[in-house]
Amino acid sequence: MGQNDTDYNARKRTLLEQGLISLQAQELISELEIELNLLRQQNESFRNALRAKSAQNPRMSTKLRDALYE
C-alpha cells in the first residue's frame, strides 16, 4: 500500500467518524476501491509481462548492430 492509499484511508476514516459521508457515498467509495485494486493488479501483471518480453528480445542500437554485422 502506497502513501496515497494511507492518506486516502485516513481521510475516509475521518469523514466516516464525523458522519459526513452518506450511505450511497460509502458504497461508491467501496466500489471504487475494489476497482482501483483490480486495476493495480492488472497493471502489475502487464508490467511483469512486458519485462519478461523485453528480457527475451535484448535491444541493440542500430549503429551497434550494423557495426557488428560488418
Coordinates of C-alpha atoms in Angstrom, one line a residue:
M1 CA 0.0 0.0 0.0
G2 CA 1.4 3.3 -1.0
Q3 CA 1.5 6.6 0.8
N4 CA -1.5 7.9 -1.1
D5 CA -3.5 4.9 0.0
T6 CA -2.7 5.6 3.6
D7 CA -3.6 9.2 3.2
Y8 CA -6.9 8.3 1.5
N9 CA -7.8 5.8 4.2
A10 CA -7.1 8.3 6.9
R11 CA -9.2 11.0 5.3
K12 CA -12.0 8.5 4.6
R13 CA -11.9 7.3 8.2
T14 CA -12.1 10.9 9.5
L15 CA -15.1 11.7 7.3
L16 CA -16.9 8.5 8.4
E17 CA -16.3 9.3 12.0
Q18 CA -17.6 12.8 11.6
G19 CA -20.7 11.4 9.8
L20 CA -20.0 13.5 6.6
I21 CA -20.4 10.6 4.2
S22 CA -23.8 9.3 3.1
L23 CA -24.6 5.6 2.8
Q24 CA -24.6 6.0 -1.0
A25 CA -21.2 7.7 -1.0
Q26 CA -19.8 4.9 1.2
E27 CA -21.0 2.3 -1.3
L28 CA -19.5 4.2 -4.2
I29 CA -16.2 4.6 -2.4
S30 CA -16.1 0.9 -1.7
E31 CA -16.8 0.1 -5.3
L32 CA -14.1 2.5 -6.5
E33 CA -11.6 1.0 -4.0
I34 CA -12.3 -2.5 -5.4
E35 CA -11.9 -1.2 -9.0
L36 CA -8.7 0.5 -8.1
N37 CA -7.2 -2.6 -6.6
L38 CA -8.2 -4.6 -9.7
L39 CA -6.6 -2.1 -12.0
R40 CA -3.4 -2.1 -9.9
Q41 CA -3.2 -5.9 -10.1
Q42 CA -3.7 -5.7 -13.9
N43 CA -1.1 -3.0 -14.2
E44 CA 1.4 -5.1 -12.3
S45 CA 0.6 -8.1 -14.4
F46 CA 1.1 -6.1 -17.6
R47 CA 4.4 -4.7 -16.3
N48 CA 5.7 -8.2 -15.5
A49 CA 4.7 -9.5 -18.9
L50 CA 6.4 -6.6 -20.6
R51 CA 9.6 -7.2 -18.5
A52 CA 9.5 -10.8 -19.5
K53 CA 9.0 -10.0 -23.2
S54 CA 11.8 -7.4 -23.1
A55 CA 14.2 -9.8 -21.5
Q56 CA 13.6 -12.3 -24.3
N57 CA 14.5 -9.8 -27.0
P58 CA 17.5 -7.8 -26.0
R59 CA 17.6 -4.5 -27.7
M60 CA 20.7 -3.3 -29.6
S61 CA 21.1 0.1 -31.2
T62 CA 21.0 0.1 -35.0
K63 CA 24.5 1.5 -35.3
L64 CA 25.9 -1.1 -33.0
R65 CA 24.1 -3.9 -34.8
D66 CA 25.3 -2.6 -38.2
A67 CA 28.9 -2.4 -37.0
L68 CA 28.8 -6.0 -35.6
Y69 CA 27.4 -7.4 -38.8
E70 CA 30.1 -5.7 -41.0

